[in-house]
Short mmCIF file of N, CA and C in Angstrom, two decimals:
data_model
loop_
_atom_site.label_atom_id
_atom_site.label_comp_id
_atom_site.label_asym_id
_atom_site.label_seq_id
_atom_site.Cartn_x
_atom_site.Cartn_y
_atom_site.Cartn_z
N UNK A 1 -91.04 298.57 58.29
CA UNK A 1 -92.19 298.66 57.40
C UNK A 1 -93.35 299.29 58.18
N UNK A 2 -94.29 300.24 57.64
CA UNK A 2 -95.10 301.27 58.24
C UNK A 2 -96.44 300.45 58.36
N UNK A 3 -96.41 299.81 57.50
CA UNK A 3 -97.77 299.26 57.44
C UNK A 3 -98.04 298.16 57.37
N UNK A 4 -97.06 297.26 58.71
CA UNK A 4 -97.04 295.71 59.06
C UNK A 4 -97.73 295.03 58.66
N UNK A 5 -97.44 295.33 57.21
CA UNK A 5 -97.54 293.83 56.84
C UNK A 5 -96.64 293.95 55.35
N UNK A 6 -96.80 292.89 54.77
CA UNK A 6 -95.79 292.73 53.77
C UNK A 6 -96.43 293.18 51.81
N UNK A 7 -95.73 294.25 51.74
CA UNK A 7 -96.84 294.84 50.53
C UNK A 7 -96.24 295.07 49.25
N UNK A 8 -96.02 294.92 48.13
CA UNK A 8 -95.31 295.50 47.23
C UNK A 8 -95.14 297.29 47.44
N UNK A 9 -94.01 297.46 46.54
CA UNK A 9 -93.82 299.11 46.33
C UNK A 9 -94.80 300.08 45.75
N UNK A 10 -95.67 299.17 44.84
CA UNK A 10 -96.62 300.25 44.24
C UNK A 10 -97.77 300.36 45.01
N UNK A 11 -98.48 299.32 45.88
CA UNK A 11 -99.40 299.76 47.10
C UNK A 11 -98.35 300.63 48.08
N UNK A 12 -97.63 300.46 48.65
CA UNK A 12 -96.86 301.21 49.60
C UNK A 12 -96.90 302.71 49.33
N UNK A 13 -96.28 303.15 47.97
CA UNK A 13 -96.59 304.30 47.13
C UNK A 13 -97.73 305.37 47.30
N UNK A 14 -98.61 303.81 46.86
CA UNK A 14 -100.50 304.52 46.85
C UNK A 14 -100.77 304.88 48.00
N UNK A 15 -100.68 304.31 49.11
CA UNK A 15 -100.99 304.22 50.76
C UNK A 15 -100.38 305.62 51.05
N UNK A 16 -98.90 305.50 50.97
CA UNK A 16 -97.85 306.70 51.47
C UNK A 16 -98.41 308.03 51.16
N UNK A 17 -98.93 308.07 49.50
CA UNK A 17 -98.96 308.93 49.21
C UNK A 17 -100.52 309.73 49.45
N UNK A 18 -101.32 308.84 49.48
CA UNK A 18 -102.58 309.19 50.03
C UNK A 18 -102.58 309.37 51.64
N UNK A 19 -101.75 309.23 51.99
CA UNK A 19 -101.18 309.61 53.87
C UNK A 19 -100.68 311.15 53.54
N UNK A 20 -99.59 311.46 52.79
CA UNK A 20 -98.86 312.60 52.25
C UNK A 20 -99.81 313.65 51.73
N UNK A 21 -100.49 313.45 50.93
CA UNK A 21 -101.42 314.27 50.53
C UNK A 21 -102.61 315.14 51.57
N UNK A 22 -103.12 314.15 52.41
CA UNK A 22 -104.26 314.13 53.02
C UNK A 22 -103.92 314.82 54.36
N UNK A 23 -103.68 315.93 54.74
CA UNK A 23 -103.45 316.76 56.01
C UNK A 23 -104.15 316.05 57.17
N UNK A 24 -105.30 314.92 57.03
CA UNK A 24 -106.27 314.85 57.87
C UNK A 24 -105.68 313.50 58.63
N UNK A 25 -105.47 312.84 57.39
CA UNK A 25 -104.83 311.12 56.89
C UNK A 25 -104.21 310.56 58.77
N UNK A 26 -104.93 309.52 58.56
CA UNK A 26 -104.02 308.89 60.20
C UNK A 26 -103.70 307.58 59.97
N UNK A 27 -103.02 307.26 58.94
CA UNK A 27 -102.63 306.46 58.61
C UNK A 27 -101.58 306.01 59.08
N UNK A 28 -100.76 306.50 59.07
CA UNK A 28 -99.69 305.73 60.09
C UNK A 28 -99.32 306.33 61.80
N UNK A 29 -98.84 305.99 62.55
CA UNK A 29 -98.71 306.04 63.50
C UNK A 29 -97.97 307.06 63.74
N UNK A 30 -98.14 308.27 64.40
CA UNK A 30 -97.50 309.32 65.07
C UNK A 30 -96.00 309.48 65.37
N UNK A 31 -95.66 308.14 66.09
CA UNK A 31 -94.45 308.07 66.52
C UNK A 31 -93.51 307.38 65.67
N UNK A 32 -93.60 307.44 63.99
CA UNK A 32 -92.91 307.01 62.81
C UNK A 32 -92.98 308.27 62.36
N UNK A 33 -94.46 308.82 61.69
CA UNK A 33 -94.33 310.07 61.35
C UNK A 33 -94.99 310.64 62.02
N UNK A 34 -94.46 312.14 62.47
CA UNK A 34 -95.24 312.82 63.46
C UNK A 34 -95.15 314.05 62.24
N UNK A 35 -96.34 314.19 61.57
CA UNK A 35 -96.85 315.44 61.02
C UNK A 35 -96.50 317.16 61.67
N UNK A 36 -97.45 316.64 62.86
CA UNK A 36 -97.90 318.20 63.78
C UNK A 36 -95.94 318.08 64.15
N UNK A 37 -95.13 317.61 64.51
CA UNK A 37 -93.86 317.80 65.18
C UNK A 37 -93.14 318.31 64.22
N UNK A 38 -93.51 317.90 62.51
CA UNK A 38 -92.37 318.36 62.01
C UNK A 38 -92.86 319.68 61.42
N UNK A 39 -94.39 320.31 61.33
CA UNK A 39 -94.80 321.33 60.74
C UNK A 39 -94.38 322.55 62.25
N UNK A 40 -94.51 322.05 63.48
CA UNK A 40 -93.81 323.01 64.48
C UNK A 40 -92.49 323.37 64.53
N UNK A 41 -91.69 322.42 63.85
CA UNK A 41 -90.53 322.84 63.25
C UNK A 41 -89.97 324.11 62.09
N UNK A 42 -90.77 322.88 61.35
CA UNK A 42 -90.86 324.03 59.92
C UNK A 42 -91.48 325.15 59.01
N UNK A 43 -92.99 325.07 60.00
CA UNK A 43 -94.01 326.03 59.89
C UNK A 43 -93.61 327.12 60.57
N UNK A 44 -93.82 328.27 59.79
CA UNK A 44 -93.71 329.33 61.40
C UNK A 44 -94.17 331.01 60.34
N UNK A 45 -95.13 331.49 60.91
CA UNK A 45 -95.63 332.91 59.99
C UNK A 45 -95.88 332.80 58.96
N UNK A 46 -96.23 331.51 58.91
CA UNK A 46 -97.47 331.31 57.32
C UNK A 46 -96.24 330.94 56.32
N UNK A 47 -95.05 330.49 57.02
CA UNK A 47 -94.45 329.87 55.73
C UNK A 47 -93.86 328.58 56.25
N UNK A 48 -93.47 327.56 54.96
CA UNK A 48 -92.96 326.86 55.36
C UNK A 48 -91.08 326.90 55.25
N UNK A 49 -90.68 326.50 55.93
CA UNK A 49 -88.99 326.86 55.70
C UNK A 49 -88.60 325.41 55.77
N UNK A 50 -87.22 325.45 54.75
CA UNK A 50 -86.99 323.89 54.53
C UNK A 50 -85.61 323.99 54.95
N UNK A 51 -85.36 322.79 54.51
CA UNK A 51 -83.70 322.19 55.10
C UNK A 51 -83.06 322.91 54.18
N UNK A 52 -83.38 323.18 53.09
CA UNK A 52 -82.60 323.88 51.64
C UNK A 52 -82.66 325.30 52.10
N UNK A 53 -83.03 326.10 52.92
CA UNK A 53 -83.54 327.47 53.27
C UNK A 53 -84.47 328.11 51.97
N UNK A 54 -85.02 327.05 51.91
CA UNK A 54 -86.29 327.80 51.25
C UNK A 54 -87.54 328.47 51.98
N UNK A 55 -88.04 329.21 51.70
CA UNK A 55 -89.26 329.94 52.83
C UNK A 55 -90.77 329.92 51.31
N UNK A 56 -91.67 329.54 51.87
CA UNK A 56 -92.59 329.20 51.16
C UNK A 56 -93.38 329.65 51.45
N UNK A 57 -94.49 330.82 50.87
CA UNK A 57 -95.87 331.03 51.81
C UNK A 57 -96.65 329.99 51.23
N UNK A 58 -98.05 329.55 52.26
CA UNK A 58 -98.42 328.27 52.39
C UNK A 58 -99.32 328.34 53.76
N UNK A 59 -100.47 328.36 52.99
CA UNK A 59 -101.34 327.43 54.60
C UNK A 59 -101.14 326.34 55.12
N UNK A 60 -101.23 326.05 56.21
CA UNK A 60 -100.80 325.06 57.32
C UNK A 60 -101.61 323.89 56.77
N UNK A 61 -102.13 323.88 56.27
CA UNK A 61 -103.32 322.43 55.94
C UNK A 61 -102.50 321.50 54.75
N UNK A 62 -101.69 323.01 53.69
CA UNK A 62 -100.65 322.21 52.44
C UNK A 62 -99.09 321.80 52.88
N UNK A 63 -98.68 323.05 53.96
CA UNK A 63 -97.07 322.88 54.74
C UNK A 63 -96.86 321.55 54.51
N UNK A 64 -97.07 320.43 54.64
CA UNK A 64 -96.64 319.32 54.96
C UNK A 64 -96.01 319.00 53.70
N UNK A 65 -97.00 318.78 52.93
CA UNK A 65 -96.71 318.53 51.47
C UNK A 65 -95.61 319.37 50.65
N UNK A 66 -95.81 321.02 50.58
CA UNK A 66 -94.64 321.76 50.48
C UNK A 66 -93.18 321.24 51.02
N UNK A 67 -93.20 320.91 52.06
CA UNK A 67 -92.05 320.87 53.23
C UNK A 67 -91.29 319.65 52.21
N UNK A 68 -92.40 318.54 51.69
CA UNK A 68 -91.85 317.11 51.41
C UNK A 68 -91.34 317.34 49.87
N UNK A 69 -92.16 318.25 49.37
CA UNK A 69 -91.91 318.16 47.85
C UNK A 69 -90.85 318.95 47.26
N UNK A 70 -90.51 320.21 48.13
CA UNK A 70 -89.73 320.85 48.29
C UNK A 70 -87.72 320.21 48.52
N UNK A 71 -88.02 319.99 49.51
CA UNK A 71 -86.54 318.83 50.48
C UNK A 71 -86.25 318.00 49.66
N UNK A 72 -87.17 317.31 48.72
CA UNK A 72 -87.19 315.89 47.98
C UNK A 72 -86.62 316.53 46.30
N UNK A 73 -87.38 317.63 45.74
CA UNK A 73 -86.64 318.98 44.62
C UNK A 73 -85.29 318.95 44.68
N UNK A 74 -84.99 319.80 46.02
CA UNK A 74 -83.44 320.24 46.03
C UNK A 74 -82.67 319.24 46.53
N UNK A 75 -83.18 318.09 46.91
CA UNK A 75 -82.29 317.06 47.30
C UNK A 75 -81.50 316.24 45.97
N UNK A 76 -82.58 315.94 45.04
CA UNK A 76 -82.24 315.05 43.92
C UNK A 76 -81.07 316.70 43.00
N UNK A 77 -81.75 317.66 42.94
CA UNK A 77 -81.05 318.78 42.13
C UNK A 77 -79.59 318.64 42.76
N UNK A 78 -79.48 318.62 44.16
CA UNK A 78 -78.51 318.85 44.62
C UNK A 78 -77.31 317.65 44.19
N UNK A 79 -78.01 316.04 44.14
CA UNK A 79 -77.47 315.16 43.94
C UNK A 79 -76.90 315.41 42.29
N UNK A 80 -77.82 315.65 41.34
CA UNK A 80 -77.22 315.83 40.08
C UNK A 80 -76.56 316.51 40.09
N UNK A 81 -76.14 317.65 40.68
CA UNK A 81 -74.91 318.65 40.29
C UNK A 81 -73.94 317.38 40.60
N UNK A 82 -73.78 316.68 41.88
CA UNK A 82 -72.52 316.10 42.57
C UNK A 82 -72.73 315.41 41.26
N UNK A 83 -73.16 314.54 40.56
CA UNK A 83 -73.13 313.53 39.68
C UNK A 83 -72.57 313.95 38.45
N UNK A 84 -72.98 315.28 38.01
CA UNK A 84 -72.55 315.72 36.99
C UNK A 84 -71.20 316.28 36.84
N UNK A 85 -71.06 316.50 37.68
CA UNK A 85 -69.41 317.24 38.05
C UNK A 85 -68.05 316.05 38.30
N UNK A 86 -69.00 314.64 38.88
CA UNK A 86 -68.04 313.66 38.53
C UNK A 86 -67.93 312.78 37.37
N UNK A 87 -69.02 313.19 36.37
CA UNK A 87 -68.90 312.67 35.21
C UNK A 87 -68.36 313.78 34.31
N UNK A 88 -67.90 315.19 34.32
CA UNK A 88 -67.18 315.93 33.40
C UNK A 88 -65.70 316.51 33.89
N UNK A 89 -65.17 315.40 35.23
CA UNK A 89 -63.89 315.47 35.64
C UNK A 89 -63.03 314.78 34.38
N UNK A 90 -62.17 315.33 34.06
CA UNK A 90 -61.59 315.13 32.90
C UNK A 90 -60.97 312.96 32.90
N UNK A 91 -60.09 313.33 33.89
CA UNK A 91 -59.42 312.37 34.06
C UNK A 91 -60.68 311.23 35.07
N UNK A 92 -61.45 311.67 35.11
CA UNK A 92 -62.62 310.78 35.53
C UNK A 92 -63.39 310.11 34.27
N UNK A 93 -63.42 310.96 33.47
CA UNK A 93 -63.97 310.92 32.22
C UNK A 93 -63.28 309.90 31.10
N UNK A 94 -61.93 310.25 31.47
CA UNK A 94 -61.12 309.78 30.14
C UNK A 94 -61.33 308.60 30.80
N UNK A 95 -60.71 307.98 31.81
CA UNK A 95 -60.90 306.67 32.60
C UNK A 95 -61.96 305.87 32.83
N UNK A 96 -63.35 306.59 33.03
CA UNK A 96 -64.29 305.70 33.34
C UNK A 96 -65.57 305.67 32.29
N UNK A 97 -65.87 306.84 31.64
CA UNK A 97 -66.99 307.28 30.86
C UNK A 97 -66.70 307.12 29.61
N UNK A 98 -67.58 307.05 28.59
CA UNK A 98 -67.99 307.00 27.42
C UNK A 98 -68.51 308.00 26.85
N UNK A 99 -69.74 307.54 26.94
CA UNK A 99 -71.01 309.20 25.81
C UNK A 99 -72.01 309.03 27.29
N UNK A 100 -71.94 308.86 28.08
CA UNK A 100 -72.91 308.75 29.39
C UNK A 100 -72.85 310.00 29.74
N UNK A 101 -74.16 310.49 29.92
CA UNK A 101 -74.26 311.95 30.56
C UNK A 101 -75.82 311.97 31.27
N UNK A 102 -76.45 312.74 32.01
CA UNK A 102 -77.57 313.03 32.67
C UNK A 102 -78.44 313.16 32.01
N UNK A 103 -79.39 312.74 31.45
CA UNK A 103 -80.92 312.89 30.13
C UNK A 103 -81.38 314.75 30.45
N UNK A 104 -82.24 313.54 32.20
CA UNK A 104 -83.01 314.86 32.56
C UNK A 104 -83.48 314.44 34.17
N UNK A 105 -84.10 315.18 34.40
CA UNK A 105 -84.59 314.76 36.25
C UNK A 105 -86.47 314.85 35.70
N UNK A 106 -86.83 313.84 36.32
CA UNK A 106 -88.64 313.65 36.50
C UNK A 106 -88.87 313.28 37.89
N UNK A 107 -89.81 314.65 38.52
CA UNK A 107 -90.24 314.01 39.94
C UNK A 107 -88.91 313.97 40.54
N UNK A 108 -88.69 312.89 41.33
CA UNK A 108 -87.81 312.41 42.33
C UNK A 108 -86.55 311.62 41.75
N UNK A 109 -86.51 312.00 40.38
CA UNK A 109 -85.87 310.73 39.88
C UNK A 109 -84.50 311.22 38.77
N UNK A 110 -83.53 310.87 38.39
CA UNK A 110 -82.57 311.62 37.68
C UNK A 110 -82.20 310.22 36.70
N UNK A 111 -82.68 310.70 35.84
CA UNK A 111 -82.53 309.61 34.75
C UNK A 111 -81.20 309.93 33.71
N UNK A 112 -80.08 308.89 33.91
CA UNK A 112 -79.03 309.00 32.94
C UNK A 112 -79.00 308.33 31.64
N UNK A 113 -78.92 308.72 30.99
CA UNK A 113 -78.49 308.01 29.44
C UNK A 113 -77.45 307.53 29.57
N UNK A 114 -76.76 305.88 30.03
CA UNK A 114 -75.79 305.58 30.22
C UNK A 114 -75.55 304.31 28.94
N UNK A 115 -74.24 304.54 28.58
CA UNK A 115 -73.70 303.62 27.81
C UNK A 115 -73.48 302.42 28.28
N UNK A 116 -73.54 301.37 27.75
CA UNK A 116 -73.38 299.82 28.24
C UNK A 116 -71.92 299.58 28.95
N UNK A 117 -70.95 300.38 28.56
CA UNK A 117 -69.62 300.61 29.43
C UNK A 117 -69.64 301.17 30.59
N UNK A 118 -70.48 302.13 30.65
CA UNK A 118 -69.98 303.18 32.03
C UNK A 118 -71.07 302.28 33.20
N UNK A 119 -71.84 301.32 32.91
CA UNK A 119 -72.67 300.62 34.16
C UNK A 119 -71.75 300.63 35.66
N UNK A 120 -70.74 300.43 35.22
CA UNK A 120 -69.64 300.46 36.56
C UNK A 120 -70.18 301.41 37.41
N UNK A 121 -70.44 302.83 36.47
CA UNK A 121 -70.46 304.07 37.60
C UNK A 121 -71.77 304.00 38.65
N UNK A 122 -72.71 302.90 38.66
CA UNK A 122 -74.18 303.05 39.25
C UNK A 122 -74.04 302.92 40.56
N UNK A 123 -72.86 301.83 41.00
CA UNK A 123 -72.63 302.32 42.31
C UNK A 123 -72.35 303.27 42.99
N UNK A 124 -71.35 303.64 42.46
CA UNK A 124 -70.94 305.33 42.72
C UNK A 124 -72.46 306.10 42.77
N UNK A 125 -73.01 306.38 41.49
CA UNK A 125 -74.20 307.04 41.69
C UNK A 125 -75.58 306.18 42.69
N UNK A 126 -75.54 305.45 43.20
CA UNK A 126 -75.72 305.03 44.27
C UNK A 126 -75.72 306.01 45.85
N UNK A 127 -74.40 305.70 45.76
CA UNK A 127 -73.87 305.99 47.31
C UNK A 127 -73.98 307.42 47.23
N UNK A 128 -73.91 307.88 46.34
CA UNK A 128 -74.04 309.73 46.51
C UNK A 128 -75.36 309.77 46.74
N UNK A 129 -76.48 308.64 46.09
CA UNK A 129 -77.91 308.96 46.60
C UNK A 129 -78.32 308.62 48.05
N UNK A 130 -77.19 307.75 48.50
CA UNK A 130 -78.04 307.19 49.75
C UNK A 130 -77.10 307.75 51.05
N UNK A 131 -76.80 309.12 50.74
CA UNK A 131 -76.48 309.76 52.23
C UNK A 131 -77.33 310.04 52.82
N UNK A 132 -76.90 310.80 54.40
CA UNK A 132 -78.17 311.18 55.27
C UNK A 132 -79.14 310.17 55.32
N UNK A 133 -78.91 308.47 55.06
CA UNK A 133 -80.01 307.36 55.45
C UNK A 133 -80.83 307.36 54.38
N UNK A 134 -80.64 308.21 53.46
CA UNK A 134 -81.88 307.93 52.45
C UNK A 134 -81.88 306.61 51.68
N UNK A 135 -82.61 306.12 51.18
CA UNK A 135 -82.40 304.89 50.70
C UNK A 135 -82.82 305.02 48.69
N UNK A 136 -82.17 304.16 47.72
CA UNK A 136 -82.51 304.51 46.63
C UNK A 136 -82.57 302.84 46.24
N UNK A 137 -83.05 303.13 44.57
CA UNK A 137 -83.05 302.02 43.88
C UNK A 137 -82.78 302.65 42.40
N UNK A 138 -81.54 301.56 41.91
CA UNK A 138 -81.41 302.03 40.43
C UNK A 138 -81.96 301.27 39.50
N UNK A 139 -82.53 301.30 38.16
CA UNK A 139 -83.02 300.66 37.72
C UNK A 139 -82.57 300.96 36.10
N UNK A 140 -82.82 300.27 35.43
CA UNK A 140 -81.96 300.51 33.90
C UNK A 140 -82.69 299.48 32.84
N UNK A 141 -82.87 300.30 31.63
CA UNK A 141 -83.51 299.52 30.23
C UNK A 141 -83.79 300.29 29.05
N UNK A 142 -84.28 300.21 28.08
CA UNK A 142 -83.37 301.07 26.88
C UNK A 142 -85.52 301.87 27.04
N UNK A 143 -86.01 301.24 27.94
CA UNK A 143 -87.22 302.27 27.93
C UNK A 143 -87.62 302.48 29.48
N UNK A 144 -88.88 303.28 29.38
CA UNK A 144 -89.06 303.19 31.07
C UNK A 144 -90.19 302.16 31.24
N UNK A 145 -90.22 301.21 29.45
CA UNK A 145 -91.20 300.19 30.19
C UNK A 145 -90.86 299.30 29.99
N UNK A 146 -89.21 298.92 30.11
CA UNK A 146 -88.34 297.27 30.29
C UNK A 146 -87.32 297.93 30.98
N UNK A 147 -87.51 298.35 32.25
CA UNK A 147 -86.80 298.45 33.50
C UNK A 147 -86.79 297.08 34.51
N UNK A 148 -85.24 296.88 34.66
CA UNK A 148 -85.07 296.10 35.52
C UNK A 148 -83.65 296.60 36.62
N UNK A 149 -83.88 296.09 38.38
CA UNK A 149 -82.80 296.48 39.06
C UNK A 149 -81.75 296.64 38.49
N UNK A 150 -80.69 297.36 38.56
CA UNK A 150 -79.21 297.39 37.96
C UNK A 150 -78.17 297.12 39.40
N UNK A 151 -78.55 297.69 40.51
CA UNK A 151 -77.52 297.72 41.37
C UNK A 151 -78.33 297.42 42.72
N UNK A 152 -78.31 296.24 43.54
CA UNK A 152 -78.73 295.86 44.57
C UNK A 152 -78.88 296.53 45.38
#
């Protein structure tokens, strides 16, 4: 935890993201996130270049933010293709799925329209989210304002 002490997710959010935003921000400690280390990485001739080989022009003051919003884009895009391709495997389909298919993606987030049968698959869509250490949370309710955990 970055900010020793014990906080809910939606201050954590606010904090993070007002750290994220703020080029200036010294909010957390260097040697958790080191800003200047990862823009010498990924900065270079006025662009930023990402893990996705994207090249971005971009002043050095926004790079950071580009770099994050960017990686975090093609990461979830990248995850829905894998997701979608194992929900229109035929014999994946006939076996495990229903009428469950992908809505749409918001932000960081890939929201499925899942049938009360196919809940099985959240683990699965889980573990495809949490490679490379990333960490996720699924959450499920017939709105986005009676959401509750689905998969620990």
């Amino acid at each position: 935890n970055v900010f020793k002490r014990d906080i809910d997710r939606y201050l954590a959010k606010t904090l993070f993201f007002g750290w994220l935003y703020n080029p200036d921000s010294t909010m957390f400690d260097d040697s958790i996130y080191d800003k200047k280390k990862l823009l010498d990485e990924w900065y270079r001739g006025g662009y930023i270049h990402t893990p996705y080989k994207r090249r971005i022009k971009v002043n050095r003051r926004k790079a950071f933010n580009y770099l994050i919003q960017s990686t975090t884009a093609d990461r979830v895009l990248e995850k829905a293709v894998m997701i979608d391709e194992i929900m229109e495997v035929a014999e994946f389909k006939e076996k495990y799925l229903t009428n469950s298919f992908i809505s749409h993606i918001l932000h960081d987030e890939l929201v499925l329209d899942m049938h009360k049968e196919d809940v099985k698959l959240l683990p699965v869509v889980k573990r495809i989210f949490e490679t490379e250490g990333f960490k996720t949370n699924i959450k499920g309710g017939k709105d986005y304002f009676h959401l509750e955990e689905m998969v620990g």
